[in-house]
Amino acid sequence: MLQSERFDPAGKFIRRYLPELAAVPDRFIHAPWRMSLSEQVACGVRVGRDTPAPLVDHQQARQLTLQRYAVVKGLAAP
């Protein structure tokens, strides 16, 4: 997502290969699941119906990974 935002801020690649997201505003094109239900309806795309919902919450997964790493790091011998 970060690479896409950095190198294609307008989401041209996404819009080309996922035409169902063509009407999504630029600010949500990289993460359409962040739109409210009313915004999704206005764009004509419903996350989970017209386009898949995310499988992984990356922020949550990152926190869990950091917690696990901290445990392992604490167990490692100096």
Tab-separated table of N, CA and C in Angstrom:
chain	number	residue	atom	x	y	z
A	1	MET	N	0.819	-1.177	0.000
A	1	MET	CA	0.000	0.000	0.000
A	1	MET	C	0.876	1.259	0.000
A	2	LEU	N	1.913	1.245	0.818
A	2	LEU	CA	2.778	2.426	0.892
A	2	LEU	C	3.482	2.683	-0.436
A	3	GLN	N	3.930	1.609	-1.086
A	3	GLN	CA	4.578	1.773	-2.390
A	3	GLN	C	3.603	2.357	-3.399
A	4	SER	N	2.404	1.868	-3.386
A	4	SER	CA	1.383	2.351	-4.309
A	4	SER	C	1.081	3.831	-4.057
A	5	GLU	N	0.935	4.192	-2.797
A	5	GLU	CA	0.670	5.600	-2.455
A	5	GLU	C	1.828	6.496	-2.880
A	6	ARG	N	3.036	6.010	-2.685
A	6	ARG	CA	4.218	6.817	-2.990
A	6	ARG	C	4.419	7.010	-4.498
A	7	PHE	N	4.283	5.931	-5.261
A	7	PHE	CA	4.633	5.995	-6.676
A	7	PHE	C	3.445	6.175	-7.622
A	8	ASP	N	2.241	6.039	-7.109
A	8	ASP	CA	1.045	6.222	-7.934
A	8	ASP	C	-0.058	6.851	-7.092
A	9	PRO	N	0.159	8.088	-6.626
A	9	PRO	CA	-0.795	8.706	-5.711
A	9	PRO	C	-2.215	8.828	-6.261
A	10	ALA	N	-2.373	8.965	-7.558
A	10	ALA	CA	-3.713	9.079	-8.139
A	10	ALA	C	-4.344	7.713	-8.388
A	11	GLY	N	-3.578	6.648	-8.200
A	11	GLY	CA	-4.116	5.304	-8.359
A	11	GLY	C	-4.422	4.920	-9.795
A	12	LYS	N	-3.644	5.427	-10.747
A	12	LYS	CA	-3.890	5.102	-12.162
A	12	LYS	C	-3.798	3.604	-12.429
A	13	PHE	N	-2.804	2.945	-11.855
A	13	PHE	CA	-2.637	1.503	-12.044
A	13	PHE	C	-3.851	0.756	-11.482
A	14	ILE	N	-4.253	1.117	-10.274
A	14	ILE	CA	-5.402	0.471	-9.635
A	14	ILE	C	-6.657	0.659	-10.482
A	15	ARG	N	-6.902	1.877	-10.912
A	15	ARG	CA	-8.098	2.164	-11.705
A	15	ARG	C	-8.081	1.409	-13.040
A	16	ARG	N	-6.887	1.223	-13.616
A	16	ARG	CA	-6.791	0.520	-14.898
A	16	ARG	C	-7.142	-0.958	-14.755
A	17	TYR	N	-6.612	-1.592	-13.724
A	17	TYR	CA	-6.786	-3.031	-13.573
A	17	TYR	C	-7.929	-3.434	-12.646
A	18	LEU	N	-8.482	-2.471	-11.936
A	18	LEU	CA	-9.664	-2.711	-11.101
A	18	LEU	C	-10.705	-1.644	-11.432
A	19	PRO	N	-11.328	-1.756	-12.587
A	19	PRO	CA	-12.257	-0.708	-13.022
A	19	PRO	C	-13.431	-0.487	-12.071
A	20	GLU	N	-13.739	-1.475	-11.246
A	20	GLU	CA	-14.815	-1.274	-10.277
A	20	GLU	C	-14.468	-0.200	-9.248
A	21	LEU	N	-13.179	0.162	-9.153
A	21	LEU	CA	-12.749	1.214	-8.225
A	21	LEU	C	-12.539	2.561	-8.918
A	22	ALA	N	-12.911	2.664	-10.159
A	22	ALA	CA	-12.645	3.878	-10.946
A	22	ALA	C	-13.231	5.140	-10.321
A	23	ALA	N	-14.378	5.040	-9.676
A	23	ALA	CA	-15.032	6.228	-9.119
A	23	ALA	C	-14.610	6.540	-7.685
A	24	VAL	N	-13.727	5.734	-7.125
A	24	VAL	CA	-13.272	5.955	-5.752
A	24	VAL	C	-12.372	7.188	-5.714
A	25	PRO	N	-12.603	8.096	-4.766
A	25	PRO	CA	-11.757	9.293	-4.667
A	25	PRO	C	-10.289	8.929	-4.434
A	26	ASP	N	-9.395	9.775	-4.920
A	26	ASP	CA	-7.956	9.531	-4.791
A	26	ASP	C	-7.547	9.213	-3.360
A	27	ARG	N	-8.124	9.890	-2.396
A	27	ARG	CA	-7.686	9.700	-1.006
A	27	ARG	C	-8.017	8.316	-0.458
A	28	PHE	N	-8.934	7.600	-1.124
A	28	PHE	CA	-9.289	6.245	-0.685
A	28	PHE	C	-8.874	5.160	-1.674
A	29	ILE	N	-8.320	5.515	-2.802
A	29	ILE	CA	-8.050	4.536	-3.853
A	29	ILE	C	-7.106	3.431	-3.393
A	30	HIS	N	-6.217	3.718	-2.485
A	30	HIS	CA	-5.258	2.721	-2.014
A	30	HIS	C	-5.810	1.900	-0.847
A	31	ALA	N	-6.896	2.351	-0.255
A	31	ALA	CA	-7.512	1.642	0.874
A	31	ALA	C	-9.016	1.918	0.867
A	32	PRO	N	-9.732	1.379	-0.105
A	32	PRO	CA	-11.164	1.688	-0.214
A	32	PRO	C	-11.981	1.236	0.985
A	33	TRP	N	-11.484	0.296	1.766
A	33	TRP	CA	-12.195	-0.164	2.953
A	33	TRP	C	-12.269	0.906	4.033
A	34	ARG	N	-11.506	1.972	3.885
A	34	ARG	CA	-11.556	3.073	4.852
A	34	ARG	C	-12.706	4.043	4.586
A	35	MET	N	-13.376	3.879	3.460
A	35	MET	CA	-14.533	4.732	3.155
A	35	MET	C	-15.711	4.330	4.037
A	36	SER	N	-16.514	5.299	4.390
A	36	SER	CA	-17.744	4.989	5.111
A	36	SER	C	-18.709	4.297	4.156
A	37	LEU	N	-19.732	3.700	4.696
A	37	LEU	CA	-20.719	3.016	3.867
A	37	LEU	C	-21.369	3.992	2.890
A	38	SER	N	-21.679	5.201	3.352
A	38	SER	CA	-22.307	6.181	2.458
A	38	SER	C	-21.356	6.591	1.330
A	39	GLU	N	-20.059	6.689	1.619
A	39	GLU	CA	-19.084	7.009	0.574
A	39	GLU	C	-18.968	5.861	-0.428
A	40	GLN	N	-19.015	4.636	0.066
A	40	GLN	CA	-18.967	3.479	-0.824
A	40	GLN	C	-20.178	3.467	-1.752
A	41	VAL	N	-21.338	3.723	-1.197
A	41	VAL	CA	-22.564	3.750	-1.999
A	41	VAL	C	-22.473	4.855	-3.050
A	42	ALA	N	-21.976	6.011	-2.662
A	42	ALA	CA	-21.852	7.134	-3.593
A	42	ALA	C	-20.904	6.802	-4.751
A	43	CYS	N	-19.894	5.984	-4.494
A	43	CYS	CA	-18.926	5.591	-5.526
A	43	CYS	C	-19.407	4.392	-6.331
A	44	GLY	N	-20.442	3.742	-5.853
A	44	GLY	CA	-20.942	2.564	-6.544
A	44	GLY	C	-20.104	1.323	-6.324
A	45	VAL	N	-19.396	1.282	-5.214
A	45	VAL	CA	-18.569	0.114	-4.889
A	45	VAL	C	-18.737	-0.195	-3.408
A	46	ARG	N	-19.050	-1.444	-3.115
A	46	ARG	CA	-19.193	-1.875	-1.727
A	46	ARG	C	-18.076	-2.860	-1.412
A	47	VAL	N	-17.275	-2.515	-0.439
A	47	VAL	CA	-16.174	-3.378	-0.008
A	47	VAL	C	-16.776	-4.635	0.609
A	48	GLY	N	-16.279	-5.768	0.171
A	48	GLY	CA	-16.805	-7.043	0.622
A	48	GLY	C	-17.817	-7.623	-0.341
A	49	ARG	N	-18.329	-6.779	-1.231
A	49	ARG	CA	-19.267	-7.254	-2.248
A	49	ARG	C	-18.692	-7.062	-3.646
A	50	ASP	N	-18.324	-5.823	-3.979
A	50	ASP	CA	-17.799	-5.500	-5.307
A	50	ASP	C	-16.289	-5.638	-5.393
A	51	THR	N	-15.651	-5.522	-4.267
A	51	THR	CA	-14.197	-5.675	-4.170
A	51	THR	C	-13.916	-6.348	-2.830
A	52	PRO	N	-12.917	-7.195	-2.752
A	52	PRO	CA	-12.682	-7.921	-1.495
A	52	PRO	C	-12.299	-7.007	-0.343
A	53	ALA	N	-12.730	-7.399	0.832
A	53	ALA	CA	-12.297	-6.723	2.055
A	53	ALA	C	-10.882	-7.199	2.370
A	54	PRO	N	-10.116	-6.423	3.110
A	54	PRO	CA	-8.755	-6.850	3.454
A	54	PRO	C	-8.774	-8.157	4.249
A	55	LEU	N	-7.793	-8.997	3.997
A	55	LEU	CA	-7.660	-10.250	4.737
A	55	LEU	C	-6.863	-10.059	6.020
A	56	VAL	N	-5.959	-9.094	6.006
A	56	VAL	CA	-5.069	-8.855	7.137
A	56	VAL	C	-5.138	-7.386	7.531
A	57	ASP	N	-5.263	-7.141	8.823
A	57	ASP	CA	-5.150	-5.785	9.350
A	57	ASP	C	-3.659	-5.591	9.636
A	58	HIS	N	-2.967	-4.873	8.758
A	58	HIS	CA	-1.514	-4.777	8.854
A	58	HIS	C	-1.043	-4.103	10.135
A	59	GLN	N	-1.785	-3.133	10.623
A	59	GLN	CA	-1.370	-2.473	11.866
A	59	GLN	C	-1.461	-3.452	13.040
A	60	GLN	N	-2.531	-4.219	13.080
A	60	GLN	CA	-2.690	-5.208	14.134
A	60	GLN	C	-1.621	-6.300	14.016
A	61	ALA	N	-1.368	-6.770	12.805
A	61	ALA	CA	-0.356	-7.803	12.592
A	61	ALA	C	1.027	-7.293	12.980
A	62	ARG	N	1.308	-6.040	12.687
A	62	ARG	CA	2.603	-5.459	13.046
A	62	ARG	C	2.781	-5.438	14.561
A	63	GLN	N	1.743	-5.005	15.276
A	63	GLN	CA	1.823	-4.947	16.735
A	63	GLN	C	2.052	-6.336	17.324
A	64	LEU	N	1.328	-7.312	16.819
A	64	LEU	CA	1.491	-8.681	17.302
A	64	LEU	C	2.906	-9.193	17.034
A	65	THR	N	3.432	-8.899	15.859
A	65	THR	CA	4.790	-9.320	15.511
A	65	THR	C	5.816	-8.663	16.427
A	66	LEU	N	5.646	-7.377	16.693
A	66	LEU	CA	6.570	-6.681	17.597
A	66	LEU	C	6.514	-7.254	19.006
A	67	GLN	N	5.318	-7.600	19.463
A	67	GLN	CA	5.180	-8.210	20.789
A	67	GLN	C	5.885	-9.558	20.835
A	68	ARG	N	5.689	-10.363	19.799
A	68	ARG	CA	6.338	-11.675	19.755
A	68	ARG	C	7.851	-11.532	19.676
A	69	TYR	N	8.311	-10.578	18.899
A	69	TYR	CA	9.753	-10.343	18.775
A	69	TYR	C	10.337	-9.932	20.123
A	70	ALA	N	9.627	-9.102	20.852
A	70	ALA	CA	10.109	-8.653	22.156
A	70	ALA	C	10.247	-9.839	23.124
A	71	VAL	N	9.317	-10.772	23.054
A	71	VAL	CA	9.402	-11.961	23.909
A	71	VAL	C	10.619	-12.789	23.539
A	72	VAL	N	10.800	-13.033	22.264
A	72	VAL	CA	11.945	-13.831	21.796
A	72	VAL	C	13.247	-13.124	22.123
A	73	LYS	N	13.289	-11.843	21.907
A	73	LYS	CA	14.504	-11.062	22.183
A	73	LYS	C	14.835	-11.120	23.677
A	74	GLY	N	13.818	-11.095	24.508
A	74	GLY	CA	14.019	-11.169	25.967
A	74	GLY	C	14.534	-12.512	26.420
A	75	LEU	N	14.239	-13.568	25.645
A	75	LEU	CA	14.684	-14.918	25.998
A	75	LEU	C	16.082	-15.225	25.478
A	76	ALA	N	16.562	-14.441	24.531
A	76	ALA	CA	17.869	-14.705	23.921
A	76	ALA	C	18.968	-14.465	24.937
A	77	ALA	N	19.978	-15.321	24.870
A	77	ALA	CA	21.139	-15.175	25.764
A	77	ALA	C	21.983	-13.995	25.298
A	78	PRO	N	22.559	-13.233	26.247
A	78	PRO	CA	23.395	-12.083	25.880
A	78	PRO	C	24.703	-12.473	25.239
